PDB file of C-alpha atoms in Angstrom:
ATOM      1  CA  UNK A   1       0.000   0.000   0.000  1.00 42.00           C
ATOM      2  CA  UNK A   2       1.645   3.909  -0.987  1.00 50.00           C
ATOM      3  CA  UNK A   3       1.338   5.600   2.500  1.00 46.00           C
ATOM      4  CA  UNK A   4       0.283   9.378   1.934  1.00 51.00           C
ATOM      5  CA  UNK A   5       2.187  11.851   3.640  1.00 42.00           C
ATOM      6  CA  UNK A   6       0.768  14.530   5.228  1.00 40.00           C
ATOM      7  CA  UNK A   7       1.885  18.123   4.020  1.00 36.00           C
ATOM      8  CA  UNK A   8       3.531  20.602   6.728  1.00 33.00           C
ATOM      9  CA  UNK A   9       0.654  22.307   8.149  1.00 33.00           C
ATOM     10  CA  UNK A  10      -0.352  22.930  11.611  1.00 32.00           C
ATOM     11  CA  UNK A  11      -3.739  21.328  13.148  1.00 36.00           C
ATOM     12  CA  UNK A  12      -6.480  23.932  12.930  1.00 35.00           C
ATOM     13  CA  UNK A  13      -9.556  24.325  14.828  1.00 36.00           C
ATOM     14  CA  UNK A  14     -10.267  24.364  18.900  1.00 33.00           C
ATOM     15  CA  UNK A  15     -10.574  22.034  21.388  1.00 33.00           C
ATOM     16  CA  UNK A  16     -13.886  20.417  21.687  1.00 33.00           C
ATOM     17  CA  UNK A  17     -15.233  17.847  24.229  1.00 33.00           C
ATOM     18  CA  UNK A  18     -17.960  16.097  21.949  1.00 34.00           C
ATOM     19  CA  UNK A  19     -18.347  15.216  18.236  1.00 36.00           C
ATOM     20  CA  UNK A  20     -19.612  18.466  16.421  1.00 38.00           C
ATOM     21  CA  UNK A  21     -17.419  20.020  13.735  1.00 38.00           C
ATOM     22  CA  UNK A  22     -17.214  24.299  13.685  1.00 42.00           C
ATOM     23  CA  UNK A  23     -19.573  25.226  11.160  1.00 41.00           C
ATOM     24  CA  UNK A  24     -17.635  26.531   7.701  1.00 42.00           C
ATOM     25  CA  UNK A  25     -15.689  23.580   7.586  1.00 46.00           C
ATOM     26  CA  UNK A  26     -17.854  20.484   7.402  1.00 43.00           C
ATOM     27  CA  UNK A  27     -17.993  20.771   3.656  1.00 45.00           C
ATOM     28  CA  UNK A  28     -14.705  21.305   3.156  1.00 85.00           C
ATOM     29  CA  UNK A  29     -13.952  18.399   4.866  1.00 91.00           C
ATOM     30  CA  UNK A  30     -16.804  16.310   3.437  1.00 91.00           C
ATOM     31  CA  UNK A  31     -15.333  16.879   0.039  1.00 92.00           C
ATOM     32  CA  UNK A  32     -11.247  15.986   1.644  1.00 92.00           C
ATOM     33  CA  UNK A  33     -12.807  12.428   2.770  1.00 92.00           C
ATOM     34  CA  UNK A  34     -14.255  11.665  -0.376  1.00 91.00           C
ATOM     35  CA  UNK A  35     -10.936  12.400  -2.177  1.00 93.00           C
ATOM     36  CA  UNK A  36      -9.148  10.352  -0.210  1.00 94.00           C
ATOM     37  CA  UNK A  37     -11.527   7.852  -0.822  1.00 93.00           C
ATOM     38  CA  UNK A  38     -10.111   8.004  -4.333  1.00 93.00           C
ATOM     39  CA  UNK A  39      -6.801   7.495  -2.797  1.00 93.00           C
ATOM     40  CA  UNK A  40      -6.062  10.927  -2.930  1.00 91.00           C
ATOM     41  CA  UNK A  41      -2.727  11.880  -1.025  1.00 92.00           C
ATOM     42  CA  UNK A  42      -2.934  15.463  -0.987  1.00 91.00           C
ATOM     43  CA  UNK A  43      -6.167  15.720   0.028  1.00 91.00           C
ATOM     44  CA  UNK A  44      -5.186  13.185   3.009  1.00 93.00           C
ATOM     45  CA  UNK A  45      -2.847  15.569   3.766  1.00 92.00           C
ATOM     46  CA  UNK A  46      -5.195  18.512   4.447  1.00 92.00           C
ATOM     47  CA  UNK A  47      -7.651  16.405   6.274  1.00 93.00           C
ATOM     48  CA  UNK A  48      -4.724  15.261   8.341  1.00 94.00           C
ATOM     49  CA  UNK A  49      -4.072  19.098   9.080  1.00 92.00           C
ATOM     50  CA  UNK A  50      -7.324  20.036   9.944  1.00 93.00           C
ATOM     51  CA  UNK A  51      -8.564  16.930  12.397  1.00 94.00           C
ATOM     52  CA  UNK A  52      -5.379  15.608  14.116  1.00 94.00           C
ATOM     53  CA  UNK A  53      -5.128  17.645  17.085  1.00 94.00           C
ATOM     54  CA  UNK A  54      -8.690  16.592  17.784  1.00 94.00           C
ATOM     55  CA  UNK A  55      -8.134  13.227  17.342  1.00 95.00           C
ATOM     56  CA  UNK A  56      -5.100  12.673  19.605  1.00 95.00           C
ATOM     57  CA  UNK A  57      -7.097  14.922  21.916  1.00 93.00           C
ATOM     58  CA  UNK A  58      -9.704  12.280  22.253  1.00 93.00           C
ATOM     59  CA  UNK A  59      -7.078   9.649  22.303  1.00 93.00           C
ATOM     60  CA  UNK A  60      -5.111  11.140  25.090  1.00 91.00           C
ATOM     61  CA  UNK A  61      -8.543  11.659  27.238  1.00 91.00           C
ATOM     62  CA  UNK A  62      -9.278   8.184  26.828  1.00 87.00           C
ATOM     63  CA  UNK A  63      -5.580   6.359  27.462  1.00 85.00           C
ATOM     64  CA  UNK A  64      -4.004   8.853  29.604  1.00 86.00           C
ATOM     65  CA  UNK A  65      -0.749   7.423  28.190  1.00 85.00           C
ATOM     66  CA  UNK A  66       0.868  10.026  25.235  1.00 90.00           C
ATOM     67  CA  UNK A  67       2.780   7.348  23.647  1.00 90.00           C
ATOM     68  CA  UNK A  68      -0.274   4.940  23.459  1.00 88.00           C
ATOM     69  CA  UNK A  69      -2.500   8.049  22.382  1.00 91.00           C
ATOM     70  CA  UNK A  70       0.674   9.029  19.974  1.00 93.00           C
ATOM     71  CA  UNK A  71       0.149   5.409  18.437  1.00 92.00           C
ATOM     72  CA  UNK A  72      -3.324   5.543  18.514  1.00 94.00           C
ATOM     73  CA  UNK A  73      -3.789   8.854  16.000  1.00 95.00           C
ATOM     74  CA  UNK A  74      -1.118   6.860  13.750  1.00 95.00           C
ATOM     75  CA  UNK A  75      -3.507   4.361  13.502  1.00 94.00           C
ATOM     76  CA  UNK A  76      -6.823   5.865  13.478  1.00 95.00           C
ATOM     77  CA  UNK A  77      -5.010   7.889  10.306  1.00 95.00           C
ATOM     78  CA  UNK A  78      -3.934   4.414   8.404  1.00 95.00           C
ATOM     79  CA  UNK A  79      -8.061   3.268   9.200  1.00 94.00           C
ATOM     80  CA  UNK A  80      -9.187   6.675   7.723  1.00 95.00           C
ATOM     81  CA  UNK A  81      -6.879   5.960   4.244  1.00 95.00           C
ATOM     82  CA  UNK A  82      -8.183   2.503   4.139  1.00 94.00           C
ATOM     83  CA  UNK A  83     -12.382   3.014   5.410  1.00 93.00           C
ATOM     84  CA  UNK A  84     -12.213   6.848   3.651  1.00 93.00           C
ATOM     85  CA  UNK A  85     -14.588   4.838   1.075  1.00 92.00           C
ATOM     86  CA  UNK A  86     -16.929   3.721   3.924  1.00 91.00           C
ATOM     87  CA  UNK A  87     -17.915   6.891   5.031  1.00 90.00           C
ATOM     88  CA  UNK A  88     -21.328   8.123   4.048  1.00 88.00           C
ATOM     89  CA  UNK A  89     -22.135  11.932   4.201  1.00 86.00           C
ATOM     90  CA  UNK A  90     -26.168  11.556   4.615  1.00 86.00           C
ATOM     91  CA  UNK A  91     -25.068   9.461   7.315  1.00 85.00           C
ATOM     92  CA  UNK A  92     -23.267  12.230   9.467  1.00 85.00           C
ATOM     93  CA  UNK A  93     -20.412  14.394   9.435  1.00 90.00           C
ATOM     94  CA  UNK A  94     -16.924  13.830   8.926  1.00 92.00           C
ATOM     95  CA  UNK A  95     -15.685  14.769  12.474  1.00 92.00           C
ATOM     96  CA  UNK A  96     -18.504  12.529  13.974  1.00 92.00           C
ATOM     97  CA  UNK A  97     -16.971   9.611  11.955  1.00 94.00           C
ATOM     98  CA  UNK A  98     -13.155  10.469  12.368  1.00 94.00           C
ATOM     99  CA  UNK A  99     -14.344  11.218  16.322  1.00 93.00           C
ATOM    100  CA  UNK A 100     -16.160   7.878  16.254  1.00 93.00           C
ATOM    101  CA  UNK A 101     -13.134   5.778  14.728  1.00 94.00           C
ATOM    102  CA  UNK A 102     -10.954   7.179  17.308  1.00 95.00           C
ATOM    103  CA  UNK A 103     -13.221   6.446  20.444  1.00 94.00           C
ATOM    104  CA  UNK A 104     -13.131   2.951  19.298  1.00 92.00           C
ATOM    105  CA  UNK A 105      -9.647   2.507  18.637  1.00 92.00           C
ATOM    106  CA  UNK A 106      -9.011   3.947  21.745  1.00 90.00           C
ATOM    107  CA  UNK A 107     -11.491   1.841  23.982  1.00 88.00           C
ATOM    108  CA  UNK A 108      -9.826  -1.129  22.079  1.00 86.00           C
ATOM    109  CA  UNK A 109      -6.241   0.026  23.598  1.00 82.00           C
ATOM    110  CA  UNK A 110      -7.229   0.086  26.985  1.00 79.00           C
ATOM    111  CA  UNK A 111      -8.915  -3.018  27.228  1.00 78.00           C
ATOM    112  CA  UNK A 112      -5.990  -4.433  25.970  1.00 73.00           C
ATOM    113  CA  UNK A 113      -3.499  -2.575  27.714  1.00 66.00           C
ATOM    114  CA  UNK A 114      -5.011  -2.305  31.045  1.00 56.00           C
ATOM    115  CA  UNK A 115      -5.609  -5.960  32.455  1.00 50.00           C
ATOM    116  CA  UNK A 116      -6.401  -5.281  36.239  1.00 44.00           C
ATOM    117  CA  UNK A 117     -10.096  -3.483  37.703  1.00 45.00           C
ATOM    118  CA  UNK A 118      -7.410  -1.330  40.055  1.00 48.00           C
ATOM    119  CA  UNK A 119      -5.652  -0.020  36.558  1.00 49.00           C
ATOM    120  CA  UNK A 120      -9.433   0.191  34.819  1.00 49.00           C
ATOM    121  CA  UNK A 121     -10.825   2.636  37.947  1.00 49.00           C
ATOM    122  CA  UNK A 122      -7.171   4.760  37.553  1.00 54.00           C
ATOM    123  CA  UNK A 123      -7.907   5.421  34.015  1.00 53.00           C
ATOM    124  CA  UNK A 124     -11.613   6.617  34.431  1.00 53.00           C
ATOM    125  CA  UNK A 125     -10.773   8.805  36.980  1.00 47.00           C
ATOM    126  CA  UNK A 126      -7.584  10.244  35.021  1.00 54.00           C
ATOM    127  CA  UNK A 127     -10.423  10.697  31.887  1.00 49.00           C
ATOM    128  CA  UNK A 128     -12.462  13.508  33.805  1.00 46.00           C
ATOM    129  CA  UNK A 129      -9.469  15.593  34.755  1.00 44.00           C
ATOM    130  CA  UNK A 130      -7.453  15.669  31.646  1.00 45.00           C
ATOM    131  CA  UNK A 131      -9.339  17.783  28.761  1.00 43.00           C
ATOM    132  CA  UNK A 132      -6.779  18.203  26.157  1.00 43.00           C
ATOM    133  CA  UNK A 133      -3.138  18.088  25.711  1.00 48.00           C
ATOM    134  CA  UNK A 134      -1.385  21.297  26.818  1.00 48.00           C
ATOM    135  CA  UNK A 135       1.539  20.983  24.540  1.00 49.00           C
ATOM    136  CA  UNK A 136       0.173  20.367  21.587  1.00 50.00           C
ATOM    137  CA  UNK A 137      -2.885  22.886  21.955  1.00 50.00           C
ATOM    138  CA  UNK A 138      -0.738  25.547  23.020  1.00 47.00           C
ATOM    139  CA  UNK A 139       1.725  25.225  20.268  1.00 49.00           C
ATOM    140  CA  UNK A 140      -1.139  25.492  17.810  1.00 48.00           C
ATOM    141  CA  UNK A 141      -2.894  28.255  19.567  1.00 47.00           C
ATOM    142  CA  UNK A 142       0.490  30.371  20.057  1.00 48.00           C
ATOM    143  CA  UNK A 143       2.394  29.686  17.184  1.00 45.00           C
ATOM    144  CA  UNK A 144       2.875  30.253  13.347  1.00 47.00           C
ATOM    145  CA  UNK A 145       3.610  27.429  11.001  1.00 56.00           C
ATOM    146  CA  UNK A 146       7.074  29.159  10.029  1.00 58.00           C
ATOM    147  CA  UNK A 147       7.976  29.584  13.717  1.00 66.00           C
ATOM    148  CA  UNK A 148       7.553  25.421  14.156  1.00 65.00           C
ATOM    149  CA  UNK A 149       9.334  25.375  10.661  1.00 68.00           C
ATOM    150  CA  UNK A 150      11.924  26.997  12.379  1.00 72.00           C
ATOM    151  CA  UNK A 151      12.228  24.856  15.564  1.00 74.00           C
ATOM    152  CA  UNK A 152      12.564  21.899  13.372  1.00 75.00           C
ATOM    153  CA  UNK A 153      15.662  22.782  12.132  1.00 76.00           C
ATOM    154  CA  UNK A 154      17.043  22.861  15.503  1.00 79.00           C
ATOM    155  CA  UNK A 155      16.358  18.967  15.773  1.00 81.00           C
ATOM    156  CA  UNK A 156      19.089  17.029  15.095  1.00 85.00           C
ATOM    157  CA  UNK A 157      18.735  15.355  11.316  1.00 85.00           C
ATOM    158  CA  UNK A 158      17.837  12.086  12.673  1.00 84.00           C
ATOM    159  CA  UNK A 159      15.429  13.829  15.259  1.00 82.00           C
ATOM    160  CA  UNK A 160      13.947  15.975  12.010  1.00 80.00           C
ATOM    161  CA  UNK A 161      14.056  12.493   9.742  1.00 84.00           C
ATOM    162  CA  UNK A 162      11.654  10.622  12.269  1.00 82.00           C
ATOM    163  CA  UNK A 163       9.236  13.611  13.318  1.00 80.00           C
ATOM    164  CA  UNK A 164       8.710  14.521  10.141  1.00 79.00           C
ATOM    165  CA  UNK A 165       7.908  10.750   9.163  1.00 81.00           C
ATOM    166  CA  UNK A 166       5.596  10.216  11.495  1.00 77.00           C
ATOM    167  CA  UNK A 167       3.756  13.597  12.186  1.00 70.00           C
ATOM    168  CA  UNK A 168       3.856  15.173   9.025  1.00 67.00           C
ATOM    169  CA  UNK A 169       3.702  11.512   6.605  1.00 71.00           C
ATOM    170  CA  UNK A 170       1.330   9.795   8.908  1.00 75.00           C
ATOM    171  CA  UNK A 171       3.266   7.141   9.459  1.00 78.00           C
ATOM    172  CA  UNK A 172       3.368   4.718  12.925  1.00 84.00           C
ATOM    173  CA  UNK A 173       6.118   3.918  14.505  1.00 82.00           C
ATOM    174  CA  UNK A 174       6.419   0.560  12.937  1.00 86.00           C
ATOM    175  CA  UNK A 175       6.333   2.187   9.819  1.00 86.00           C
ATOM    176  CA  UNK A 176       9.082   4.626  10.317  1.00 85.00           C
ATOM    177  CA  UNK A 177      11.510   2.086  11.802  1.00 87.00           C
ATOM    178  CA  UNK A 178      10.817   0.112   8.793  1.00 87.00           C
ATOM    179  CA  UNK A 179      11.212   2.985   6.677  1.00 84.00           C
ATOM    180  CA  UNK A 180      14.606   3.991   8.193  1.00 87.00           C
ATOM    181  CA  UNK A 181      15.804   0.386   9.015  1.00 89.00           C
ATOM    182  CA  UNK A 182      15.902   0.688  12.609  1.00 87.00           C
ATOM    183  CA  UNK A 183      14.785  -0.828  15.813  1.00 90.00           C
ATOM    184  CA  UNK A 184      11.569   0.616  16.900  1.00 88.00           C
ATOM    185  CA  UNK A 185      12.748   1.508  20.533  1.00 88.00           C
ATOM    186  CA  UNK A 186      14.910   3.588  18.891  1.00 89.00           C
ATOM    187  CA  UNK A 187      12.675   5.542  17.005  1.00 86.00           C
ATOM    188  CA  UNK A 188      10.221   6.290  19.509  1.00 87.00           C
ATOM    189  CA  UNK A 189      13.215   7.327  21.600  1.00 86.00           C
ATOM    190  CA  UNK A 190      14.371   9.894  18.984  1.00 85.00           C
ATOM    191  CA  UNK A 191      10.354  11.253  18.486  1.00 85.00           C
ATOM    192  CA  UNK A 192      10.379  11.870  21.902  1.00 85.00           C
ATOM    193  CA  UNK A 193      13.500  13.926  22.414  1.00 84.00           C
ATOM    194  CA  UNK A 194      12.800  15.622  19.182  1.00 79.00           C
ATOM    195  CA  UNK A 195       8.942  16.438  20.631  1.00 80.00           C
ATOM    196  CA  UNK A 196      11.096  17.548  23.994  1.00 79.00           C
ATOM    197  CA  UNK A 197      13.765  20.095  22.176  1.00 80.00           C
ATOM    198  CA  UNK A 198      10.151  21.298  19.960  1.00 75.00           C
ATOM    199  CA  UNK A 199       8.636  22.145  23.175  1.00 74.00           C
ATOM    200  CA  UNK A 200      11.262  23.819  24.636  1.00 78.00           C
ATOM    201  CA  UNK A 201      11.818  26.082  21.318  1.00 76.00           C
ATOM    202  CA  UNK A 202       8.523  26.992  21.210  1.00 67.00           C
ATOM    203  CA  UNK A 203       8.463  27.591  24.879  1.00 66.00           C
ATOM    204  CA  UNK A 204       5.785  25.541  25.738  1.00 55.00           C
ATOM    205  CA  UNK A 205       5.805  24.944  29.327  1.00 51.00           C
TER     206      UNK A 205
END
């Protein structure tokens, strides 16, 4: 399967604790999903831009975990290019489905990540505190795409190499190790320093 890659654009739109999209952009994104039914990478892309920092916002709520909710975007993303066709706009909006395939893929990590009741009653309570992820809400909020552009270049060129893989070409983890011929430990351990030196550039605390 060709694995689209997203273009360089920061997430738009706002936080939001249920399923409704801001009105102005439903069509737009309507007519994104249906491209990318075609297989459309560009239009991937875009969508990408516009619904990801929703999507690992609901994943984070639900796993608590940011490498788990990291992984879980990755993959709601690969189910969206493979079930773009599936979608059905009589049937509801775009963000209702994209919201919907994340809930599930997320419910589907914790049951099989969390094995105990004591670990189960942890995460529920964790879910009503934590409403969104700071970093990655601030960034978007604060921040210009060149300034981000900018802070990339700081990364070192592995660091750059695997960010840009994974965050801005949608690929997992798996997919980027694969893609680079390394171990996958190591790749998640250069996305997360490269995240860490991105935060503090930006100078998100």
């Amino acid at each position: 399967m060709d694995t689209p890659r997203a273009s360089r654009t920061t997430p738009a739109g706002s936080p939001a604790g249920g399923f409704a999209v801001e009105p102005g952009t439903a069509a737009t994104l309507t007519e994104l999903l249906l491209r990318v039914a075609a297989k459309d990478q560009q239009a991937f892309a875009e969508f990408y831009a516009q619904t990801s920092r929703r999507v690992y916002g609901l994943a984070r709520r639900v796993l608590i975990d940011p490498e788990l909710s990291e992984d879980t975007t990755q993959e709601v993303y690969l189910q969206v290019w493979n079930l773009a066709d599936r979608f059905r706009p009589e049937m509801g909006s775009p963000m209702a489905w994209l919201m919907t395939l994340t809930h599930r893929r997320a419910v589907d990590k914790v049951r099989s990540e969390q094995s105990s009741t004591d670990r189960e009653a942890r995460y529920g309570a964790a879910m009503q505190e934590i409403d969104h992820d700071d970093v990655v809400d601030t960034v978007t909020q604060r921040l210009e795409a060149e300034t981000v552009v900018k802070c990339l270049d700081s990364l070192t060129e592995t660091q750059q190499e695997s960010v840009k893989l994974a965050y801005y070409g949608g690929l997992t983890y798996r997919e980027v190790a694969e893609k680079l011929g390394v171990a996958i430990p190591t790749i998640k351990s250069r996305i997360r320093d490269g995240l860490l030196r991105l935060k503090t550039c930006l100078g998100v605390n």
